[in-house]
Every structure is written in C-alpha cells, then in structure tokens.
Tab-separated table of C-alpha atoms in Angstrom:
chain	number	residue	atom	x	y	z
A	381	UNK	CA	0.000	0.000	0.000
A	382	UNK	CA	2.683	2.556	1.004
A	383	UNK	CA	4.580	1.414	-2.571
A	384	UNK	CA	1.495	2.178	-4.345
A	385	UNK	CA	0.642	5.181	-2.679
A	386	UNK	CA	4.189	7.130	-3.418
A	387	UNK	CA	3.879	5.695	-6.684
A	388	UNK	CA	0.523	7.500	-7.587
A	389	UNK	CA	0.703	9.861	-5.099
A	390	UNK	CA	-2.125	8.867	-3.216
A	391	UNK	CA	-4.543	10.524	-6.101
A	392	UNK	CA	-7.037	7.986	-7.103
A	393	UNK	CA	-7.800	6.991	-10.685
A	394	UNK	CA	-11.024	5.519	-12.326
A	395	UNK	CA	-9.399	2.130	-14.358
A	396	UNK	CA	-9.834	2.472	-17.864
A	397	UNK	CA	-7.883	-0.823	-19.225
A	398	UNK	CA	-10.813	-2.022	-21.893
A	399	UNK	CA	-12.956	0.774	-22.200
A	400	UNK	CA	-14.097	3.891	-24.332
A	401	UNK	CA	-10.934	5.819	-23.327
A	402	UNK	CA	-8.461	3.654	-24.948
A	403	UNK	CA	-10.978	2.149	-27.276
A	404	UNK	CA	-10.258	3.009	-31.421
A	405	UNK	CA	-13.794	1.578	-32.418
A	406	UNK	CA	-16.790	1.879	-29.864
A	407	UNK	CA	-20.265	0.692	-29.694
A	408	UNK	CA	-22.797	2.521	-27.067
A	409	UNK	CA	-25.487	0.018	-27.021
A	410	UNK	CA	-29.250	1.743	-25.766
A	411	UNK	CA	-27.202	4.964	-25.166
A	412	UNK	CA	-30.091	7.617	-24.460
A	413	UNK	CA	-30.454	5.670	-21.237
A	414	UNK	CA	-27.189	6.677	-20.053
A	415	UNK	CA	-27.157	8.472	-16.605
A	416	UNK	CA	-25.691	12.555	-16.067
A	417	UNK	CA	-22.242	11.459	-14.996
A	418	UNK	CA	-22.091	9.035	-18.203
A	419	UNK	CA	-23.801	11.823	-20.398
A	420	UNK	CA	-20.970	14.424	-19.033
A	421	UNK	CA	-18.014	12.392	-20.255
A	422	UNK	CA	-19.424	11.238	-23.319
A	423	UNK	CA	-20.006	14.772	-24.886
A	424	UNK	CA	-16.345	15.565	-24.192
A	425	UNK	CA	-15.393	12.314	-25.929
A	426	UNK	CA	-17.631	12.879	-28.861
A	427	UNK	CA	-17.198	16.211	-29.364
A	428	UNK	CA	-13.318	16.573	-28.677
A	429	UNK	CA	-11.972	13.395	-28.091
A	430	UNK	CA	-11.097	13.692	-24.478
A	431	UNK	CA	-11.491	12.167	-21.180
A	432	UNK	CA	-11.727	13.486	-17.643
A	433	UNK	CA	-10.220	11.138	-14.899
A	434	UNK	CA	-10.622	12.588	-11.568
A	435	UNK	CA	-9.130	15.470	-12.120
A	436	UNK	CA	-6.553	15.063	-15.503
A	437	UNK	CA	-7.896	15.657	-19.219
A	438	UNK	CA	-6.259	13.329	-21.793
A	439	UNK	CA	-6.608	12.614	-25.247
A	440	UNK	CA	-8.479	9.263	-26.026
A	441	UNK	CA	-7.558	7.982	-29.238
A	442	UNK	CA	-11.407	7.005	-30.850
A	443	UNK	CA	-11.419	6.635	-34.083
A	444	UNK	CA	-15.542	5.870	-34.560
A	445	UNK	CA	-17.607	5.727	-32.290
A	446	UNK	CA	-21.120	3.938	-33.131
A	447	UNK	CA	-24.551	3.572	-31.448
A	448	UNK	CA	-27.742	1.960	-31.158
A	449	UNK	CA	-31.253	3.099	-29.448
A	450	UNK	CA	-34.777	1.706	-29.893
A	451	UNK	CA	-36.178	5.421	-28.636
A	452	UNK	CA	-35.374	8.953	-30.059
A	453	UNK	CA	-34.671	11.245	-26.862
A	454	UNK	CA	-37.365	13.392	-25.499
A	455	UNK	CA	-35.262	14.979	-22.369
A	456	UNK	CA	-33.760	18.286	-23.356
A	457	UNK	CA	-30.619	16.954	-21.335
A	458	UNK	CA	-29.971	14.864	-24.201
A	459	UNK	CA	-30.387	16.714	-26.671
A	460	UNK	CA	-26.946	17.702	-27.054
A	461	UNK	CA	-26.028	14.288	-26.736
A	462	UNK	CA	-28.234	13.060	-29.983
A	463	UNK	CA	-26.731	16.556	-31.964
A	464	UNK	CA	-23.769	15.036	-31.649
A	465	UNK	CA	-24.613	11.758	-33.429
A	466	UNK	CA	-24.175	12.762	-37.021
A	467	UNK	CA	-24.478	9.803	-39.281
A	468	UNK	CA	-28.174	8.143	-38.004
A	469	UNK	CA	-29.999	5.515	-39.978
A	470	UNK	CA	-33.740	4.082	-39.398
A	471	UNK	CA	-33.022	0.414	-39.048
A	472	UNK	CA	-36.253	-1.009	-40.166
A	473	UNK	CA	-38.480	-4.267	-40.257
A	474	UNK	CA	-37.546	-7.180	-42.995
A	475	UNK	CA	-40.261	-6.378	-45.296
A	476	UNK	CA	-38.851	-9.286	-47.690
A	477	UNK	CA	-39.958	-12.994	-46.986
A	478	UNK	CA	-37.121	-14.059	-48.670
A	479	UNK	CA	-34.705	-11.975	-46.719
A	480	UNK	CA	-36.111	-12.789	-43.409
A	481	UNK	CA	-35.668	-16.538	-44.030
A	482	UNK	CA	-32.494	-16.212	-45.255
A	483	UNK	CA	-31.256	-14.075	-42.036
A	484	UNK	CA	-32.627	-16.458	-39.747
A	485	UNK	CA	-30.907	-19.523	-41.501
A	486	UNK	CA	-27.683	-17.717	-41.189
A	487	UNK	CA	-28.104	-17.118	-37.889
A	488	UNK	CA	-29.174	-20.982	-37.417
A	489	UNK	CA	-26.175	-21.881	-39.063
A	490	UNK	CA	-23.813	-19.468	-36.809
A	491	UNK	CA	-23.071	-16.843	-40.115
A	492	UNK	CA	-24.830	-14.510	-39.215
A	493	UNK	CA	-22.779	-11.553	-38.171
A	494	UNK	CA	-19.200	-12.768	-39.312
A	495	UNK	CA	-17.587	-10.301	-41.486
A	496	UNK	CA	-15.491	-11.579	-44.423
A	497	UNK	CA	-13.877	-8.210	-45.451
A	498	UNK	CA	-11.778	-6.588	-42.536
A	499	UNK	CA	-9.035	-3.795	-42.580
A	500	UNK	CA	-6.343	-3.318	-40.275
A	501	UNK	CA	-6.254	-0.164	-37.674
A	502	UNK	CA	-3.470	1.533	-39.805
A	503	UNK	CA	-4.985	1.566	-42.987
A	504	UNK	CA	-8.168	2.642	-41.496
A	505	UNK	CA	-5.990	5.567	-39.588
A	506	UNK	CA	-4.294	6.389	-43.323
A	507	UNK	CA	-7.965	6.460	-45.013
A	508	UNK	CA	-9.251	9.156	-42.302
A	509	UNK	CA	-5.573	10.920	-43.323
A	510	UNK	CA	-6.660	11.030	-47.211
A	511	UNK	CA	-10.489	11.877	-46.226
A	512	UNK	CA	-9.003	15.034	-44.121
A	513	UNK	CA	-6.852	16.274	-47.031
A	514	UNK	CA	-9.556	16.414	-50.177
A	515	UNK	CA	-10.290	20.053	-50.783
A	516	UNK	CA	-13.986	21.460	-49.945
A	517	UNK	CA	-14.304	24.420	-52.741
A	518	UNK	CA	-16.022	27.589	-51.831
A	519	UNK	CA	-18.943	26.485	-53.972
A	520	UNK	CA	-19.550	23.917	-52.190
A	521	UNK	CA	-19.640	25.288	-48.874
A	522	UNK	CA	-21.870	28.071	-50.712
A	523	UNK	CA	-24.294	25.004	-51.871
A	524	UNK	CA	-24.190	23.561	-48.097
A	525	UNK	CA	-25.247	26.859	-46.803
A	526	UNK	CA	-28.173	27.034	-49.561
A	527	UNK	CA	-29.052	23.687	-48.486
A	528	UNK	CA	-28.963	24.733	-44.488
A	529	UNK	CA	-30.874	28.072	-45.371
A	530	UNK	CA	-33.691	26.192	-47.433
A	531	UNK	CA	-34.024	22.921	-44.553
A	532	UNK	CA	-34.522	25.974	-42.043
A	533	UNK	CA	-37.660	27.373	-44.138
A	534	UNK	CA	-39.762	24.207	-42.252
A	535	UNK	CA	-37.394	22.317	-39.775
A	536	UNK	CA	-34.759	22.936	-37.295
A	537	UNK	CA	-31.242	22.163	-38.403
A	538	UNK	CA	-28.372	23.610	-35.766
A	539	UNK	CA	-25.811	25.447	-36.581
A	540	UNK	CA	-23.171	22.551	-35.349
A	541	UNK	CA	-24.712	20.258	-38.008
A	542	UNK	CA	-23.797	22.874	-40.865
A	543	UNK	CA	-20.439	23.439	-39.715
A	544	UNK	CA	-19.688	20.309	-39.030
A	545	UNK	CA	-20.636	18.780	-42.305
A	546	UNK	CA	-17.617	18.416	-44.465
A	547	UNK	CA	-15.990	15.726	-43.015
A	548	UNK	CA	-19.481	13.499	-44.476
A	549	UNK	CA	-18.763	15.077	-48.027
A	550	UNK	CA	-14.915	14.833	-48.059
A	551	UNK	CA	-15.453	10.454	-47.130
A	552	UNK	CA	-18.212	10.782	-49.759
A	553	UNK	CA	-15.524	12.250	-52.377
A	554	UNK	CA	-12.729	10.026	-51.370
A	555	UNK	CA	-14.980	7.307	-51.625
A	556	UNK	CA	-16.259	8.365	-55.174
A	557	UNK	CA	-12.698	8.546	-56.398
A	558	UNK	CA	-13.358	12.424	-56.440
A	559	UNK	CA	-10.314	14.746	-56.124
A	560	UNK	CA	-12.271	17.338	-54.672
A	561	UNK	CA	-15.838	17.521	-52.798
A	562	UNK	CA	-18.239	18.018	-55.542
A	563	UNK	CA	-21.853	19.244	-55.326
A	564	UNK	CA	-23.622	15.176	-55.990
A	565	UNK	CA	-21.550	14.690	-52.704
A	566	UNK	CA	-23.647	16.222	-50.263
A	567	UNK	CA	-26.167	13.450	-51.060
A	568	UNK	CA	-24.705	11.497	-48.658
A	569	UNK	CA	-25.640	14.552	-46.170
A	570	UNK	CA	-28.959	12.382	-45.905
A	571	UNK	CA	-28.489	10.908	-43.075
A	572	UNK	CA	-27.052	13.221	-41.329
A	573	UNK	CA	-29.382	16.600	-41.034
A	574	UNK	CA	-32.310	15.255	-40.144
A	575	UNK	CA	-33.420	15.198	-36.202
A	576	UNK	CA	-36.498	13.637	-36.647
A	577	UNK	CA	-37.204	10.766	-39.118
A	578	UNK	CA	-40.213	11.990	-40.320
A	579	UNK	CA	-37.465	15.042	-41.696
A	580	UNK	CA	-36.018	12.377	-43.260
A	581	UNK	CA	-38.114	12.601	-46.657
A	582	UNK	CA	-38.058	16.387	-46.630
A	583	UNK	CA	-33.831	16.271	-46.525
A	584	UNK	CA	-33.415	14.122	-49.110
A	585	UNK	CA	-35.855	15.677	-51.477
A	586	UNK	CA	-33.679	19.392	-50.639
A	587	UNK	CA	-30.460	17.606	-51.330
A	588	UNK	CA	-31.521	15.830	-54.664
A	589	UNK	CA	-33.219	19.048	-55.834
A	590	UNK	CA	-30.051	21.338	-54.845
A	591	UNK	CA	-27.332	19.291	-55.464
A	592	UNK	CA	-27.967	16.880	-58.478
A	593	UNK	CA	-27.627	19.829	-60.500
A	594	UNK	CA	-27.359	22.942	-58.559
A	595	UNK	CA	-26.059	24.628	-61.149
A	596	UNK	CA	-29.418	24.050	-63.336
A	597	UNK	CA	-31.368	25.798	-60.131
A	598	UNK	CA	-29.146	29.155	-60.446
A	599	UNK	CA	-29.448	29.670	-63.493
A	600	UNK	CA	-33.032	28.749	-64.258
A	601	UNK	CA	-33.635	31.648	-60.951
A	602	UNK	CA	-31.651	33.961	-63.049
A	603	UNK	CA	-33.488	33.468	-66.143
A	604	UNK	CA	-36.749	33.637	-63.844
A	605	UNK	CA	-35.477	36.935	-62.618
A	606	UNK	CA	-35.039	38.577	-65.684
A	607	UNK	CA	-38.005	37.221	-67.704
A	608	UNK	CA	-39.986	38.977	-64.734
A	609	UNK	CA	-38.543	42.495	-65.275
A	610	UNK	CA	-38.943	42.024	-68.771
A	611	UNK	CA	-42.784	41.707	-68.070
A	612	UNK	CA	-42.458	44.595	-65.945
A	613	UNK	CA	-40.638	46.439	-68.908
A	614	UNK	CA	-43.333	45.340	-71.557
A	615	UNK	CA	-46.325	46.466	-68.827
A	616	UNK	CA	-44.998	50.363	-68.711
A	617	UNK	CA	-44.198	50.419	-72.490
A	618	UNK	CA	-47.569	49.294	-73.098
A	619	UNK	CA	-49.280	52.642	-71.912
A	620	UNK	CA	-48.097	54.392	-75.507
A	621	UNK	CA	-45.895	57.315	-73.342
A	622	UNK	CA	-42.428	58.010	-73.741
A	623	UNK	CA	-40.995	59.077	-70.773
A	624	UNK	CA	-42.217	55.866	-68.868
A	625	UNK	CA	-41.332	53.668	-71.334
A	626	UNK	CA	-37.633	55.415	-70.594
A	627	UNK	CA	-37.789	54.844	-67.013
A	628	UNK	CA	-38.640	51.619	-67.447
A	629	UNK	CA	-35.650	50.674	-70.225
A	630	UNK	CA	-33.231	52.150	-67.333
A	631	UNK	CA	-35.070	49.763	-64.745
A	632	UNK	CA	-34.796	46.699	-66.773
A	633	UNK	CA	-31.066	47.391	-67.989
A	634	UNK	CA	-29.509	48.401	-64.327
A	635	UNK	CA	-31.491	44.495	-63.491
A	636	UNK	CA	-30.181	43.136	-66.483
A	637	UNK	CA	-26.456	44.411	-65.157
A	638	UNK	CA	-27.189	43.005	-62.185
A	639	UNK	CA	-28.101	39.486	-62.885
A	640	UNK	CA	-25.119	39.734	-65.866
A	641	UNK	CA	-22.699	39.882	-62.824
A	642	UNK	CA	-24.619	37.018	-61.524
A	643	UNK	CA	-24.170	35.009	-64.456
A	644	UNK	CA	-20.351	35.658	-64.555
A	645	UNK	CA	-20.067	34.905	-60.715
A	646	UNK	CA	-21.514	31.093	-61.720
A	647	UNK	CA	-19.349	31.205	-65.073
A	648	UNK	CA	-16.372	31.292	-62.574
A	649	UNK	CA	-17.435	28.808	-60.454
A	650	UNK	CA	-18.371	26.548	-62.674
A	651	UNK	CA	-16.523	22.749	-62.745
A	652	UNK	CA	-17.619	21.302	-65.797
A	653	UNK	CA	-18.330	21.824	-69.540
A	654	UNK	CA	-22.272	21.296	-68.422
A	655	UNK	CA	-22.416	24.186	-65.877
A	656	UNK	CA	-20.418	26.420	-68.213
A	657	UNK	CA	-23.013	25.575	-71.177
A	658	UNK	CA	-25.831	26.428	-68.381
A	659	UNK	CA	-24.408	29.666	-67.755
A	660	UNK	CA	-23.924	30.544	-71.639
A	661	UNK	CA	-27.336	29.430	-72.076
A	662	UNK	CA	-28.191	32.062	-69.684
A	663	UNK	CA	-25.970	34.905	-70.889
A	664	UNK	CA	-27.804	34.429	-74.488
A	665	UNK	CA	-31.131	34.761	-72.733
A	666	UNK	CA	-29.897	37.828	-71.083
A	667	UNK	CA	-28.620	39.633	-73.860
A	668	UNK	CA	-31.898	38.303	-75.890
A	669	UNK	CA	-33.825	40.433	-73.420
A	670	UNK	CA	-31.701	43.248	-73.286
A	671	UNK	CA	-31.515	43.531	-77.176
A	672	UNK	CA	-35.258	43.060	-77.520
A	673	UNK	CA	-35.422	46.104	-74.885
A	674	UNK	CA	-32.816	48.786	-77.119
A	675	UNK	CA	-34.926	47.626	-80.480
A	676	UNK	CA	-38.155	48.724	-78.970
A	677	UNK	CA	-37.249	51.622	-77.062
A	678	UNK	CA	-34.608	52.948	-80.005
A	679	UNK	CA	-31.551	52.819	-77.875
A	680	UNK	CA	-28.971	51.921	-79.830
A	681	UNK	CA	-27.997	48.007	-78.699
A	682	UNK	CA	-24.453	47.429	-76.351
A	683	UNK	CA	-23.541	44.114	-75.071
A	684	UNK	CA	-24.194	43.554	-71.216
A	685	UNK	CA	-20.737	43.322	-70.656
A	686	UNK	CA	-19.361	46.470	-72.033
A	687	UNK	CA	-22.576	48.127	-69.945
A	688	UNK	CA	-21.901	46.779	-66.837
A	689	UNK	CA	-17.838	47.731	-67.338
A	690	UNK	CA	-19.308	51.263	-67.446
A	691	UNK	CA	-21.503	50.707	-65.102
C-alpha cells in the first residue's frame, strides 16, 4: 500500500484498461439511457476526443464511435447528446420474406454476423488521413449553406450540423474517387441533417433538388429573374408614353447588369463543360432580353458586358 501510494501519489484513478478511453472503435449500445455522470463524459469524448479522470484531461484515441437506441430522446438533457450523433440511420423491419428466411438460416447456421472483409487499424488511420486532405471548394460550402438556409424554411437544423458537415462530403468524395468535394456529394448529407425521421423525406428531397444539378437551379432563378422584369418592362411600355417607357428601359437594364454579374459569378465557379453551357445558355437569354429592350425603345444596342464595365 505505502509502494502504491508514493507511486501515484495517493490521487485515485477511475481504471480504464478495456474501455471507451483507450478504445479506437466503440459501440454505445441503448445509449439515451445513459445516466448525467455518463452523459458528461461522453459529450467531451464525442465532441473533442477527451477524457476526464478525476481530475486530468487526456486525449483518447477514438477513431468511430457507433450507437444503437430503440427510442429517439425526449429529455432536453440529451439533446446535445443526440446533436452530436451525425451519421443516423432508421433500421427497419424485414419487409422481404425471402430476406427474413435467409437471415434467420444464417443465424441458425452461426453466419450470421461474421464479417469476411476486414481492414487493419493503420490503414483505417491512413484512409481518415486522405479523407481530411480532399479540398472542400467555396462552392460547395456556398451550396451547403443554400441547403442549411432552405431545410430551415420548415425544420430545425443547428448550426453545429452545418459546420460540421464536411468531413461526411470529403469520405463521400474520397470514396467516389473524387479529387475534390463536388456538389452530388452532399447526397450522402442524408443521413445526417435530419433530427427527426419523419425530416427524413423532406432532406433528401432538398439535397436531390439542390445538389444533383445545382447549377441548373441558379441559373433557371436567373433566367426567372429577368423574364420577370422584362414583363415589368413590356407592362410600362404598353401605356403608348415616352418618358415611362424610358424609365422603365433604365429599370430593366440596371437588373439586367445586375443578374449579368450574376451570371459571370456562376461562369467562374463553374466545374464542368455542363455548368459552363448552363451559364452561356443564360448569358444568351440575357442579352436576348436586353436587345429586344434597345430595339423597342430605339436605344442603340451594347452588349451587357461592355454596360456593366461602365456601369
């Protein structure tokens, strides 16, 4: 006793041989159930990957850790706690007859649950090192905050779960073979910002219609934008009188500017030979309407970007 006392000083020390703190893979079976003092420790260890022990703070070296609950929480205490869970998937019933009867003779047989495939530690520690070094372009993080500000129009989505969700679309690209994060990678964002899984359905249609071809969504808003002024234009020309039919040329061309910068602002940001041909497509429409415009007010024509250099 006296040996062991000089040796740790007499401070005591929770033992931690086997469990989450020097765990690289954990499961947290029924973990909403968890008491405060559990609760406590595990939002350090999810959120920063550290651990308490009377007193000291230490890195633990988790790699994953994984879950399983047959409830969703209703204490606010845990709500924190559930935030923190970003991947979550709605394990369902066997709907398949077939299925179910094959799962339960594989579990007669003693397969069921053996994994053929495995990986060492290192390699998985050297994939999380190529995940962390694809590039997340500003587009992209311009698409994820469309994609936040549109969820937020009908359901609550925190502001932890949009900056926290690049890591999902960088394992997405380096799982696609992708160099870089790319827009049809935020699919995988599907299970991870919904709270509720009836938001599940209302997520996924967002992401498909944002990010399977967000460029075709800017543009077409563009074109929507200045086929409305045009009607505006048309309306005041239509009362026969000079003056407001001049007012309303200057309207539609200081809009027509506008949106032109638009259009050269997704020109730039474009990454492939489709999105450029989108934004062409849309510069042709604009100048259409602004040439339409100088023909039928008598204004001699000049190409939206020479007017919006003098601009």
């Amino acid at each position: 006793r006296s040996a062991l006392a000089a040796l740790y000083r007499s401070e005591p020390a929770v033992n931690t041989t086997g469990k989450i703190p020097e765990a690289d893979i954990v499961l947290l079976d029924e973990i909403f159930k968890c008491n405060d003092g559990v609760l406590n420790s595990l939002l350090t260890a999810l959120n920063e990957r550290k651990y308490t022990n009377e007193g000291r703070t230490y890195p633990i070296p988790t790699i994953s850790f994984f879950a399983a609950s047959n409830e969703i929480p209703q204490e606010k205490i845990l709500e924190a706690l559930y935030d923190r869970l970003e991947l979550k998937v709605v394990t369902a019933n066997i709907e398949d007859r077939d299925t179910r009867l094959a799962v339960l003779k594989n579990k007669q047989s003693g397969a069921f649950g053996q994994v053929n495939a495995t990986i060492t530690l290192e390699e998985l520690v050297e994939m999380h090192r190529e995940v962390a070094a694809i590039p997340v372009p500003d587009a992209v993080n311009e698409l994820a905050d469309d994609i936040l500000c549109e969820l937020r129009k009908s359901m609550a989505v925190s502001d932890r779960k949009y900056l926290g969700y690049y890591p999902i679309a960088q394992a997405k690209a380096w799982l696609s073979g992708h160099d870089k994060v790319e827009a049809s990678d935020l699919l995988a964002l599907k299970n991870y910002l919904w709270r509720l899984p009836a938001d599940r359905e209302k997520v996924e249609s967002v992401l498909n219609r944002l990010c399977v071809n967000p460029m075709q969504e800017k543009t077409d808003n563009l074109r929507a934008m200045a086929l409305e002024s045009q009607s505006d234009f048309k309306e005041a020309c239509g009362d026969g009188r000079a003056d407001l039919a001049r007012k309303a040329f200057i309207k539609l061309r200081g809009e027509l500017i506008r949106l032109y910068q638009k259009q050269s602002e997704l020109r730039a940001a474009a990454q492939s030979d489709g999105e450029i041909a989108l934004t062409d497509s849309l510069l042709a429409d604009l100048e259409g309407i602004s040439r339409q415009a100088h023909e039928e007010t008598g204004f001699t024509y000049t190409p939206l970007s020479e007017l919006a250099a003098l601009n």
